[in-house]
Coordinates of C-alpha atoms in Angstrom, one line a residue:
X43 CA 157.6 12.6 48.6
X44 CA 158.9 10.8 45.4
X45 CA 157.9 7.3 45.0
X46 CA 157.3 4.6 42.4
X47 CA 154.1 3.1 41.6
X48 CA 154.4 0.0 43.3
X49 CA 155.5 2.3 46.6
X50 CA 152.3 4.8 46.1
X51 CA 150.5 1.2 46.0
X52 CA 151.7 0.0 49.4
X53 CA 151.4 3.4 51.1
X54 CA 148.3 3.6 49.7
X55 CA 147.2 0.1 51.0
X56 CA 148.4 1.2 54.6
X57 CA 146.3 4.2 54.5
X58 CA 143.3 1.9 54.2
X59 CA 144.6 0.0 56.8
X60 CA 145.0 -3.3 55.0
X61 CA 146.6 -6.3 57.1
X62 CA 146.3 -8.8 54.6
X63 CA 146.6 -9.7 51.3
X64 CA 145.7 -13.0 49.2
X65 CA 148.0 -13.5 45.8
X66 CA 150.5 -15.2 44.1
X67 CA 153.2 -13.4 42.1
X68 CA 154.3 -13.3 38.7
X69 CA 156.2 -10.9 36.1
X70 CA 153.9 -8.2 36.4
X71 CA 153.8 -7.4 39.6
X72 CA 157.3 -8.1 40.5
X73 CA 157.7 -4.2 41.2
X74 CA 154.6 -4.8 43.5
X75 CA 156.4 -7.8 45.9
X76 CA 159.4 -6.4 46.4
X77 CA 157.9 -3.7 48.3
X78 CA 155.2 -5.9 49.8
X79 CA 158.3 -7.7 50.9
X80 CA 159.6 -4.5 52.7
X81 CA 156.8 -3.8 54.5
X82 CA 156.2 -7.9 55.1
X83 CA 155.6 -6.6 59.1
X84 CA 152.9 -4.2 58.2
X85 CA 151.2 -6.6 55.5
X86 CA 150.5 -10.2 55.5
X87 CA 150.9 -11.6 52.5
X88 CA 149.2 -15.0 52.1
X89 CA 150.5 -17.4 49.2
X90 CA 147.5 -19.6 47.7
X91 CA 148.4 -22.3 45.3
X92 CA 146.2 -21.0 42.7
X93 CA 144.7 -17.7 41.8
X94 CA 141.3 -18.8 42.1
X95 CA 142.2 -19.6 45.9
X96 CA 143.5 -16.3 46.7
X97 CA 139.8 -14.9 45.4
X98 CA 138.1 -17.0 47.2
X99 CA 140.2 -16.2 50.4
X100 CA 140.0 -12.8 49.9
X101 CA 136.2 -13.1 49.9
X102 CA 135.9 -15.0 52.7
X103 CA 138.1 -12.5 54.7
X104 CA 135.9 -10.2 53.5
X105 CA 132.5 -11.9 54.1
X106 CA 133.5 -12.3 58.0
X107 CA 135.1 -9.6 58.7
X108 CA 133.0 -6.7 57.0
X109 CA 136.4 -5.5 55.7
X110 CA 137.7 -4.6 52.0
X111 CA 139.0 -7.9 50.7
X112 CA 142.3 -7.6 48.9
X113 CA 143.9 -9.9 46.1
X114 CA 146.6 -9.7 43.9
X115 CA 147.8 -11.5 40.7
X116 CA 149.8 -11.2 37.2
X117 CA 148.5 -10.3 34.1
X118 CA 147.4 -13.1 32.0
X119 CA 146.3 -16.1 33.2
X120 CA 147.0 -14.8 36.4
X121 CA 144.3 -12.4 36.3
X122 CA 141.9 -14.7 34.9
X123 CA 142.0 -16.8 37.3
X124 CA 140.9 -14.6 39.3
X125 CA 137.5 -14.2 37.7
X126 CA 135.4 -16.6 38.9
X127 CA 136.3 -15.8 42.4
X128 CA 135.5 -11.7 41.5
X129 CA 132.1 -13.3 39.7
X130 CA 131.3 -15.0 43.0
X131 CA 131.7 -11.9 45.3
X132 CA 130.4 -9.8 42.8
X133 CA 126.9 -11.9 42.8
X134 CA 126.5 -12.1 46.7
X135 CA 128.0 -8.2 46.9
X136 CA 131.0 -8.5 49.0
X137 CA 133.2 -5.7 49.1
X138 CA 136.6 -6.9 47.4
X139 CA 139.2 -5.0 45.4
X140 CA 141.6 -6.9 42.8
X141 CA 145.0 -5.6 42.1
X142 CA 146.0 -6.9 38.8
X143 CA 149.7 -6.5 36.9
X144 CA 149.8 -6.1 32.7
X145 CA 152.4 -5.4 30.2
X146 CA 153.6 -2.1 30.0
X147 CA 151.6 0.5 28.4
X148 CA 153.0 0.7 25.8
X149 CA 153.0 -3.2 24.7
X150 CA 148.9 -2.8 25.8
X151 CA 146.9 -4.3 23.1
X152 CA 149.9 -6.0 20.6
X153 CA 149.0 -9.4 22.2
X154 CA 152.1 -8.9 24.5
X155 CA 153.8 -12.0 26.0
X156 CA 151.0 -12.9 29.3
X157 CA 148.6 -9.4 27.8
X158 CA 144.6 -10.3 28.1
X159 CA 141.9 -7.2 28.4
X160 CA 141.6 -7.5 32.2
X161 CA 139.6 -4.4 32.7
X162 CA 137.4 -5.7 29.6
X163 CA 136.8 -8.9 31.0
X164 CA 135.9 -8.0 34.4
X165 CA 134.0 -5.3 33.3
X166 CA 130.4 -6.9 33.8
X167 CA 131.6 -8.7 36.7
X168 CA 132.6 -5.4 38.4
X169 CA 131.1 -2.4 40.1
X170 CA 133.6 -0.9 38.2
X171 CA 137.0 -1.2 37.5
X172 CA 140.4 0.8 35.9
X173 CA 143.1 0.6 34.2
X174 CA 146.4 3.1 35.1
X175 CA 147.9 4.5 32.4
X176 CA 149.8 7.6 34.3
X177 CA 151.6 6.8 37.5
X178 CA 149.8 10.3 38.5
X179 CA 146.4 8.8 38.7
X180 CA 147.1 5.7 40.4
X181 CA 146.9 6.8 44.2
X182 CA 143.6 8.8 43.6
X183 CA 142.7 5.4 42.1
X184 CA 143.2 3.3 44.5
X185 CA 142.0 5.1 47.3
X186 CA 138.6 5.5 45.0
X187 CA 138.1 2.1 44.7
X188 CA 137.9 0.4 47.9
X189 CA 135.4 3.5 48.4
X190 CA 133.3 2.1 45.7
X191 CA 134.0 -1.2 46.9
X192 CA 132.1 -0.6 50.5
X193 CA 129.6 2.6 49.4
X194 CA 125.9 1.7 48.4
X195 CA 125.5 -2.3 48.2
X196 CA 129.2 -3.6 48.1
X197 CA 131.2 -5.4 45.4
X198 CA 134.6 -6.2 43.7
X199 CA 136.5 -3.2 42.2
X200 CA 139.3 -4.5 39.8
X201 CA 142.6 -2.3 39.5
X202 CA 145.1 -3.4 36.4
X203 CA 148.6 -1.4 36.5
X204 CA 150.7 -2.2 33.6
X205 CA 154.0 -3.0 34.7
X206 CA 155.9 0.3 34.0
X207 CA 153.6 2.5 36.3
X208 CA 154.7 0.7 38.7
X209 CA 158.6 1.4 38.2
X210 CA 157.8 5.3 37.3
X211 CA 157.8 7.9 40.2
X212 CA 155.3 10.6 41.1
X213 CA 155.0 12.8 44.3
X214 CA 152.7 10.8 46.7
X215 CA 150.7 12.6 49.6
X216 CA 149.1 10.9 52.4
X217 CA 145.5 11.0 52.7
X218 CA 143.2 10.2 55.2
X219 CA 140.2 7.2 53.7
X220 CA 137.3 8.7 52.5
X221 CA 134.3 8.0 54.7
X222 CA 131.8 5.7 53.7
X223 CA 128.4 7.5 54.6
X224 CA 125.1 6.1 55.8
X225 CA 123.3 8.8 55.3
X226 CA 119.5 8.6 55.6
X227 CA 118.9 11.6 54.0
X228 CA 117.7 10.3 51.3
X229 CA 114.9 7.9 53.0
X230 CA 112.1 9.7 52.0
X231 CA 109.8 10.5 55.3
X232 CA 107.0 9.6 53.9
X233 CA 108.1 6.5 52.1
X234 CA 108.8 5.6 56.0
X235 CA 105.4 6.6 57.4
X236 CA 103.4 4.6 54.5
X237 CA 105.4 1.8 55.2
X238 CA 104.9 1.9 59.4
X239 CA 100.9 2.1 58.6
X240 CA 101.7 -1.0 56.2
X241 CA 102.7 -2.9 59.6
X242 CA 100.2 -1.6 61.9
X243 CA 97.6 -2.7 59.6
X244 CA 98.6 -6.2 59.3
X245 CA 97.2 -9.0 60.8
X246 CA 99.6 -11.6 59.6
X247 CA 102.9 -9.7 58.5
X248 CA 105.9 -12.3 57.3
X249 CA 109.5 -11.0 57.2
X250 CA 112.1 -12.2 54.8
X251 CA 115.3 -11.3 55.2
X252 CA 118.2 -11.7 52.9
X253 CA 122.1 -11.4 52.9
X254 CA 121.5 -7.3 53.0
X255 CA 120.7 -7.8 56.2
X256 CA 124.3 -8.6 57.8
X257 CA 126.1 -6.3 54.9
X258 CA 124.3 -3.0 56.5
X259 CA 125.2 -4.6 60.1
X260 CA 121.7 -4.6 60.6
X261 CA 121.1 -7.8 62.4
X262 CA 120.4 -6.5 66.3
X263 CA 118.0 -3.5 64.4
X264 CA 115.7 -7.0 62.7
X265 CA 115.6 -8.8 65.7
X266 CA 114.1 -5.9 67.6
X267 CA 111.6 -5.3 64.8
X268 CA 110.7 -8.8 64.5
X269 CA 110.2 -9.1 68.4
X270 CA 108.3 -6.0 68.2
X271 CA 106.0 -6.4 65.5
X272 CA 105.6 -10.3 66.6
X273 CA 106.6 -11.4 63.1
X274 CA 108.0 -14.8 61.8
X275 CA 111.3 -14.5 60.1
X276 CA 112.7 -16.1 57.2
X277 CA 116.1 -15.7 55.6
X278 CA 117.7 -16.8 52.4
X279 CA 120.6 -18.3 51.6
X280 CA 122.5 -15.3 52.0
X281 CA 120.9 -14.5 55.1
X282 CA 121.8 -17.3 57.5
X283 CA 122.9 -15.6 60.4
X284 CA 121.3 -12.5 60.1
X285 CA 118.4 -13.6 62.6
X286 CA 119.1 -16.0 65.4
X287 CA 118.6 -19.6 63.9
X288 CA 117.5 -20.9 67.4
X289 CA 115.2 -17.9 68.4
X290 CA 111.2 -18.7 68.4
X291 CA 110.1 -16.4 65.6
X292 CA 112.8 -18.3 63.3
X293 CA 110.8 -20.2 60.7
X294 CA 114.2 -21.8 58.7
X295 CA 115.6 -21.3 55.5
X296 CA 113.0 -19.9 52.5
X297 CA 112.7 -21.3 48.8
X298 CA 113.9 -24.1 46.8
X299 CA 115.4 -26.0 49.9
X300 CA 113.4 -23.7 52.8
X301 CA 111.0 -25.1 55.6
X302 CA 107.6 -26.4 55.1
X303 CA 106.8 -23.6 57.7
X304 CA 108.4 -21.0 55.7
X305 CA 107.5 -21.5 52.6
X306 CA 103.7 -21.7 53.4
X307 CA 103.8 -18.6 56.0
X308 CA 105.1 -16.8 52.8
X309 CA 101.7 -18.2 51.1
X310 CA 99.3 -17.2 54.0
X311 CA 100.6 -14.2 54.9
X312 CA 98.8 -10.5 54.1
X313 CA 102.4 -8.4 54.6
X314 CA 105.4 -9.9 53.2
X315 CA 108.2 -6.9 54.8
X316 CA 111.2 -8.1 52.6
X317 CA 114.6 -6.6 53.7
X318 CA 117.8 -6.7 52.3
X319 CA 117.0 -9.6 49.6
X320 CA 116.3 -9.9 45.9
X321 CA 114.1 -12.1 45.3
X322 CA 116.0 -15.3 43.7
X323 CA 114.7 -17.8 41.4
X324 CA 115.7 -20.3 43.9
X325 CA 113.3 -18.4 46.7
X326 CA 110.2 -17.4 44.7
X327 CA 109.2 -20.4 42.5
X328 CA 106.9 -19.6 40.5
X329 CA 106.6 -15.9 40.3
X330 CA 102.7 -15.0 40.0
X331 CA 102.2 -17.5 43.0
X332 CA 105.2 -16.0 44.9
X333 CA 103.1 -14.1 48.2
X334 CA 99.9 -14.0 46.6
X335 CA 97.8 -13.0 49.3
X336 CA 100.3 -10.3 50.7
X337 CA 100.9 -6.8 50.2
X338 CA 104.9 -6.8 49.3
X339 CA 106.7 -4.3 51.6
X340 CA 110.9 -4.1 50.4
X341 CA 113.4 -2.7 51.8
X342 CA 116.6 -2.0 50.0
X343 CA 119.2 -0.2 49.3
X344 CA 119.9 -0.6 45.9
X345 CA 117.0 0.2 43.5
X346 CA 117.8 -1.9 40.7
X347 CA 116.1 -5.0 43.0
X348 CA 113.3 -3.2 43.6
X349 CA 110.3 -4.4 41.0
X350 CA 112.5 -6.4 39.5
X351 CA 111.3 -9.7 39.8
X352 CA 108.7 -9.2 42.0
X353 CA 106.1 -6.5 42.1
X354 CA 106.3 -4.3 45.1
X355 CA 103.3 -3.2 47.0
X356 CA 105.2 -0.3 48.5
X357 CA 109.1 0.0 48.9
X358 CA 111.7 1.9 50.7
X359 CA 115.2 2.8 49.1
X360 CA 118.3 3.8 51.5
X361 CA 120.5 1.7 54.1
X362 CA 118.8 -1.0 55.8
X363 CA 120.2 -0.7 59.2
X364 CA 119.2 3.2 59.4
X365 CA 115.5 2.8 58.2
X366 CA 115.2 -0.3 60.5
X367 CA 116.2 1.9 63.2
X368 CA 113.6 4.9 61.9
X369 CA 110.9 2.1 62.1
X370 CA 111.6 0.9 65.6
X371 CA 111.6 4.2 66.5
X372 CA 107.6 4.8 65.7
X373 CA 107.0 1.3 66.8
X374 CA 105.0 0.1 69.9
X375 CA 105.0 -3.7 70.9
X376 CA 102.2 -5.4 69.1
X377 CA 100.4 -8.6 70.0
X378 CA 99.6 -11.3 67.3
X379 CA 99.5 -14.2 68.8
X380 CA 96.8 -16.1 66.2
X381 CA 99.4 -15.5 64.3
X382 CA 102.3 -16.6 65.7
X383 CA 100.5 -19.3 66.7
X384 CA 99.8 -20.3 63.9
X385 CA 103.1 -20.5 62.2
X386 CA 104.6 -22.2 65.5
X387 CA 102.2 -24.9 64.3
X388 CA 103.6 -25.2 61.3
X389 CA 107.3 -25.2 62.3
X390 CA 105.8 -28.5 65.1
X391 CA 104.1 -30.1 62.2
X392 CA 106.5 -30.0 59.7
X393 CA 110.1 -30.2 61.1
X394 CA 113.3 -31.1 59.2
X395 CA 113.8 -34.9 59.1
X396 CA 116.4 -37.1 58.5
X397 CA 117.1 -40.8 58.2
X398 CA 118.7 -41.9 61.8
X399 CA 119.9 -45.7 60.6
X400 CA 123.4 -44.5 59.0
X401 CA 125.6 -41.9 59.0
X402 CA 124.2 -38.9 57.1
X403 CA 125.4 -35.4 56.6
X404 CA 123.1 -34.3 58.3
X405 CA 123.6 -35.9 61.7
X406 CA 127.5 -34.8 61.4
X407 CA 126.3 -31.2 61.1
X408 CA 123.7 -31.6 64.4
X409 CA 126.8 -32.8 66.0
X410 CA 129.0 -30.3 64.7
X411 CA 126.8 -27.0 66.3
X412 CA 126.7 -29.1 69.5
X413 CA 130.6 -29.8 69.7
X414 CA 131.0 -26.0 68.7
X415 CA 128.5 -25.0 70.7
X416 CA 126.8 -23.0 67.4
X417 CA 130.2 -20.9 67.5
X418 CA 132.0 -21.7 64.7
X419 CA 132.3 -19.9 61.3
X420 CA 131.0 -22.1 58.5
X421 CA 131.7 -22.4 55.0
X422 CA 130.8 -24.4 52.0
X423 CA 131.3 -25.8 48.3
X424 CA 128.4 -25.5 46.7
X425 CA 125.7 -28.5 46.2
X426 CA 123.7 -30.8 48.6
X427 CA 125.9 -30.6 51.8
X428 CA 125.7 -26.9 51.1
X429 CA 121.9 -26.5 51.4
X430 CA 122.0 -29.2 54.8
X431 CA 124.5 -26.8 56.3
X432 CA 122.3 -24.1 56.0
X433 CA 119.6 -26.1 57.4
X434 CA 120.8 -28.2 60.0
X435 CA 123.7 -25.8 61.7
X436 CA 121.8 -23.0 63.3
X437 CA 123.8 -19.8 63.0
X438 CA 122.9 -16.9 65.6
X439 CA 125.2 -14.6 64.4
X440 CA 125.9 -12.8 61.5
X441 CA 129.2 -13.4 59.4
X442 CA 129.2 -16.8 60.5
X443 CA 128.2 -18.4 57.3
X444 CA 129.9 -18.1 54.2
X445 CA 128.6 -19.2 51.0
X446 CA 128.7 -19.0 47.1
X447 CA 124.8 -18.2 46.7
X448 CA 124.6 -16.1 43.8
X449 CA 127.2 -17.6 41.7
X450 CA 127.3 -21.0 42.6
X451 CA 131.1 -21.9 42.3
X452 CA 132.0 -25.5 43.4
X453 CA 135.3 -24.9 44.7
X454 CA 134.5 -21.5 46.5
X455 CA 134.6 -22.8 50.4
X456 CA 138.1 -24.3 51.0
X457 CA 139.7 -20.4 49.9
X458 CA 136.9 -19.2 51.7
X459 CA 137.6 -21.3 54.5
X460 CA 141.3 -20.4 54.5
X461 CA 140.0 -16.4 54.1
X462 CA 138.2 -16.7 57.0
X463 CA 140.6 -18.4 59.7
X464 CA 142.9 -15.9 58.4
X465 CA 140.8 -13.1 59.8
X466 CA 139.5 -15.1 63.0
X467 CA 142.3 -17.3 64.0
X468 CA 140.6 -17.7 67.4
X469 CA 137.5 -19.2 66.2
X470 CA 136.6 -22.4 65.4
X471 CA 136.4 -22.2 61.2
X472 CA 134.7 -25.3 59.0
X473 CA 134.9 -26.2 55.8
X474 CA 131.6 -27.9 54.6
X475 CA 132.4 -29.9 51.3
X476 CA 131.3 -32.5 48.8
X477 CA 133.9 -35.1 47.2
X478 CA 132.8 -33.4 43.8
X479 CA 133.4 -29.5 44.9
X480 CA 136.4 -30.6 47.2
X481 CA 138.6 -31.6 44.5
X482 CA 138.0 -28.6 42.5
X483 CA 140.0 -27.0 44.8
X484 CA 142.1 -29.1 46.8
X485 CA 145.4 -28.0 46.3
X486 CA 144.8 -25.5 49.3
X487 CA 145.6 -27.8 51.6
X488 CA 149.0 -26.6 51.0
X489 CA 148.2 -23.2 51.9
X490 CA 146.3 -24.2 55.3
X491 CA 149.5 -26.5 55.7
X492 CA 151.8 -23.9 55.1
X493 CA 150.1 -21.8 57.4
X494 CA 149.6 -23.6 59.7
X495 CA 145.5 -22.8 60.0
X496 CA 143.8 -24.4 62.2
X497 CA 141.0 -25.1 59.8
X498 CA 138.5 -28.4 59.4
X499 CA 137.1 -29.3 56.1
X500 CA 134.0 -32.2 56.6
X501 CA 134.0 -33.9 52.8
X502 CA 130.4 -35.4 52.6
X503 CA 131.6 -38.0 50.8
X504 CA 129.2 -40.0 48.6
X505 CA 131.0 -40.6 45.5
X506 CA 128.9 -38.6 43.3
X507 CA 127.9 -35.0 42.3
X508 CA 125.1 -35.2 45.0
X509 CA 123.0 -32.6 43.5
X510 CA 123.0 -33.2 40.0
X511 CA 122.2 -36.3 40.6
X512 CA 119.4 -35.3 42.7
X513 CA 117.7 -33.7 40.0
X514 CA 118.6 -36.5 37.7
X515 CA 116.8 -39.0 40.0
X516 CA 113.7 -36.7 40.4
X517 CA 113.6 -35.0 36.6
X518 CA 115.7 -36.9 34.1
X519 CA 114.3 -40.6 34.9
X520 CA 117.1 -41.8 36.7
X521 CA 119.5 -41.5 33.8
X522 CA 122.9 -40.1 36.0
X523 CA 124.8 -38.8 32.6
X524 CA 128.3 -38.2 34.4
X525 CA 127.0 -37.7 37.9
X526 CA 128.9 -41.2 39.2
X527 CA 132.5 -40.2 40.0
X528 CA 133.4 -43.6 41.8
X529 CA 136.4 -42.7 42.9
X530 CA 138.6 -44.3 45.6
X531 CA 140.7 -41.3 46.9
X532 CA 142.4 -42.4 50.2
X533 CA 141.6 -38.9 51.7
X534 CA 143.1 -39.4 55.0
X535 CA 146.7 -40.5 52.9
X536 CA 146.0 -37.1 50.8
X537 CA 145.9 -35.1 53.9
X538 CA 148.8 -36.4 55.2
X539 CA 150.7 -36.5 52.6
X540 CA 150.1 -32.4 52.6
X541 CA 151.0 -33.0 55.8
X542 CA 147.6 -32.2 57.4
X543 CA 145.7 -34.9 60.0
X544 CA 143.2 -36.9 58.3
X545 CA 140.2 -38.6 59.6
X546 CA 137.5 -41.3 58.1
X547 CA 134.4 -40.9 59.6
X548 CA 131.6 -44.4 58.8
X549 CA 129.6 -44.7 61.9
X550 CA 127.3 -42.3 64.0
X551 CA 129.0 -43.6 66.9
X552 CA 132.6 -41.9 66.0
X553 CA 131.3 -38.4 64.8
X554 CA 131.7 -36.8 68.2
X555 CA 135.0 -37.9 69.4
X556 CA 136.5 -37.3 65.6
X557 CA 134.9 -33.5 65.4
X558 CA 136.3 -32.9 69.2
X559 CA 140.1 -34.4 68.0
X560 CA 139.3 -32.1 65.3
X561 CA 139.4 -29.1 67.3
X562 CA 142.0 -30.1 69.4
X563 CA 144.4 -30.7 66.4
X564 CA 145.1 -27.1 66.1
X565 CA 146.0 -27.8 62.3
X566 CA 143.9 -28.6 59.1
X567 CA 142.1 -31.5 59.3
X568 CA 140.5 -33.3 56.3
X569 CA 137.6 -35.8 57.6
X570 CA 135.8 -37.9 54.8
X571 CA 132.3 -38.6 55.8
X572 CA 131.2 -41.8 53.8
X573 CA 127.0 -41.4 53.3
X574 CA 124.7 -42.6 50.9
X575 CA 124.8 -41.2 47.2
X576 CA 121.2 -41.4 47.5
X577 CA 120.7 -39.3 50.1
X578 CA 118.9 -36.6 48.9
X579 CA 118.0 -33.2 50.3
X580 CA 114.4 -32.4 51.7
X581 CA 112.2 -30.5 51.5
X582 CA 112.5 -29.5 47.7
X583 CA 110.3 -27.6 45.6
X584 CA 110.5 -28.6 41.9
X585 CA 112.1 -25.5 39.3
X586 CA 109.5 -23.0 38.3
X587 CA 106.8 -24.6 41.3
X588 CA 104.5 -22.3 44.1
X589 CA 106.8 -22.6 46.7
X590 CA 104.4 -23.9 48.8
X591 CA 103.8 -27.0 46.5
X592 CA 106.8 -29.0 48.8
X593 CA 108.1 -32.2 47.8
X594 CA 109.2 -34.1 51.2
X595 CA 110.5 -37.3 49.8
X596 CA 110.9 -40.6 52.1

């Protein structure tokens, strides 16, 4: 069958069995939407105001779904924008693939009208990306990336067609997707065996578990090894959800902003069995203090992480979710209840506290898991209301947090947010924002709008960048260089005039009937949260500290 470019494109997006796209069009990719337009009832197309949006969005369709996220743009600033959003899932490896249009071949590298290096600039940002210069390679392309995208540990692939392969014509055969294979083959047996001894021997084994976890699917294979080797459990940033947040052997979140309980089980424990994580900056502290007493047990399946920034006492390469289930396999229930007792102590003694005389974040985010009934999918800008949401909403279930940890990128949760509806428009989906990152990006309320989403976005409103300042007040003597942004956005008259419903939330005493009107709204919903600017969050340990030496403020 003879077909142009941008047809061997769509065709070869339905063979992939993409629903949904996130872009915005432009003279590059004209070829592109006219045929996305005739096949409109096969592929949603979802119009974000910016490029960055559509990145974000594409992430966060990704990030709960498990599926290849798919975004499109121009060439030129088109496809930079899209960068910080391929950064982003490229740091917290979510499986993403980027279509992006440039001049015709041959106007490549003349500074063209719109021309930039896409494939040059994305290249570190990547697991690897292409640019088509024969409308004879493109389907074999295309089809190889999202394999790339979802093989191995996950990432952004980034395709750039120059605008005339997508007019020229080729002969285009279906093909069936490649497989992505989970093979185990390459577990080494007696990696497996040293490591089951490892477990047996310990007395007071600690598991950390990181955003790995929930990309191998491998959340119901943790829980039954934590239940059966009578473990506490951990889990970064990137690993909300991956363990229930409510189930005993949960200790909270680990590092910077972790539990009291966690970070000091880390410190007393003799086996530290580390699975599907990469040991952060913002989780070990100081590094020669970082599990000092334990023998380090990882788990991964990329080997890059392993020794990298922490040494290893023994480690295991290959897909988490198959060598979880080789271990449970050799397992028999063990009893350690010293132990467990123990750290259960720990968890009594040092709970997460709040101040109870105001409104405060996190009181609105206690309410919010009780009005949702811990159901909803969560995500969040980046900053202090991003670390209370991962402490103070208890997630039970994986793909039901979503959040820029790697990267950082203030601006990342409304796209995300919008991604994520998309994909699940039957669940409850909440934006968790500060002023500061909310208006980095709040020109998607016109998407949501347009849409129609159903979507909440909670702006913890204090009228500052909270976590800058944080550290300002702590490290920099009080001197808030450009922290104050004292600004007095109407935010209920900016929804509406987007023409979303907007809410102002100032007491404790209206936080329950405003998140439940919320719900009922069935359209976005922007509620400002006015709380303290100093509200700072707790516990903290300082940059480059043991992460058991915990600052715990008031």
């Amino acid at each position: 069958m003879l077909l142009t470019g941008a047809q061997i494109l769509i065709e070869c997006l339905k063979e992939q069995n993409v629903d949904t796209i996130f872009g915005f069009p432009g003279g590059a990719v004209l070829n592109i939407y006219d045929e996305l337009y005739k096949s409109s009832k096969e592929i949603r197309h979802i119009l974000t105001s910016h490029e960055q949006g559509a990145s974000h969005a594409a992430d966060g369709y990704a990030r709960s779904t498990g599926k290849v996220g798919v975004v499109i743009a121009t060439s030129g600033p088109g496809a930079t924008n899209l960068v910080t959003g391929i950064a982003t899932a490229y740091m917290d490896s979510v499986p993403m693939v980027a279509i992006t249009g440039n001049v015709p071949v041959s106007l490549l590298g003349r500074d063209s009208f719109q021309e930039v290096d896409t494939a040059g600039i994305t290249m570190p940002i990547t697991k690897h990306n292409y640019i088509v210069k024969d409308v004879k390679d493109l389907a074999d392309t295309i089809r190889e990336a999202f394999y790339i995208a979802q093989e191995g540990r996950p990432g952004p692939v980034l395709i750039d067609i120059p605008k005339d392969i997508t007019i020229n014509k080729t002969e285009y055969i279906k093909a069936e997707p490649k497989v992505v294979d989970r093979s185990l083959d390459e577990i080494d047996s007696t990696s497996l065996d040293v490591a089951i001894e490892l477990i047996k021997a310990s007395k007071k084994p600690f598991i950390y578990a990181g955003g790995g976890v929930i990309l191998s699917e491998a959340a119901d294979n943790l829980l039954k090894f934590a239940e059966t080797i009578q473990a506490p459990v951990t889990c970064s940033l990137m690993g909300q959800g991956g363990f229930p947040g409510e189930h005993p052997l949960y200790t909270g979140m680990v590092g910077m902003h972790g539990s009291k309980a966690s970070n000091i089980g880390i410190t007393h424990c003799d086996l530290l069995v580390v699975i599907g994580a990469r040991f952060s900056d913002r989780v070990i502290g100081k590094a020669d203090s970082f599990a000092k007493r334990a023998k380090v047990l990882h788990i991964d399946i990329d080997p890059a992480e392993v020794n990298k920034n922490i040494k290893t006492y023994h480690h295991i390469i290959g897909d988490i979710k198959g060598a979880l289930e080789k271990i449970n396999n050799s397992l028999e229930p063990m009893d350690r209840e010293e132990w467990i007792t123990e750290v259960t102590e720990l968890k009594q003694k040092y709970p997460l506290k709040y101040k109870d005389t105001c409104l405060t974040a996190q009181y609105v985010l206690e309410k919010l898991y009780e009005v949702t009934n811990g159901e909803a999918i969560i995500t969040t800008e980046v900053g202090q209301h991003q670390m209370w949401a991962a402490q103070f909403y208890k997630y039970n279930h994986p793909r039901t947090f979503l959040s820029s940890g790697g990267l950082g990128t203030m601006g990342y949760g409304f796209g995300a947010c919008i991604g994520a509806q998309v994909a699940n428009p039957d669940k409850v989906v909440v934006n968790i924002a500060g002023d500061g990152s909310f208006r980095m990006n709040l020109n998607e309320i016109a998407t949501a709008v347009r849409y129609n989403l159903p979507l909440i976005v909670l702006v913890m409103n204090n009228h500052v960048l909270g976590m800058v300042r944080q550290w300002q007040n702590l490290f920099y003597e009080e001197r808030y260089s450009y922290t104050t942004l004292d600004r007095d956005i109407d935010y209920v008259k900016l929804a509406e005039a987007f023409g979303a419903v907007g809410y102002n939330l100032t007491e404790k005493e209206e936080v329950e009937e405003v998140l439940k009107k919320a719900i009922e709204e069935k359209r976005p919903v922007i509620i400002n949260c006015e709380i303290d600017k100093d509200d700072k969050v707790w516990p903290m340990v300082a940059p480059g500290a043991p992460i058991d030496n915990i600052m715990v403020g008031e």
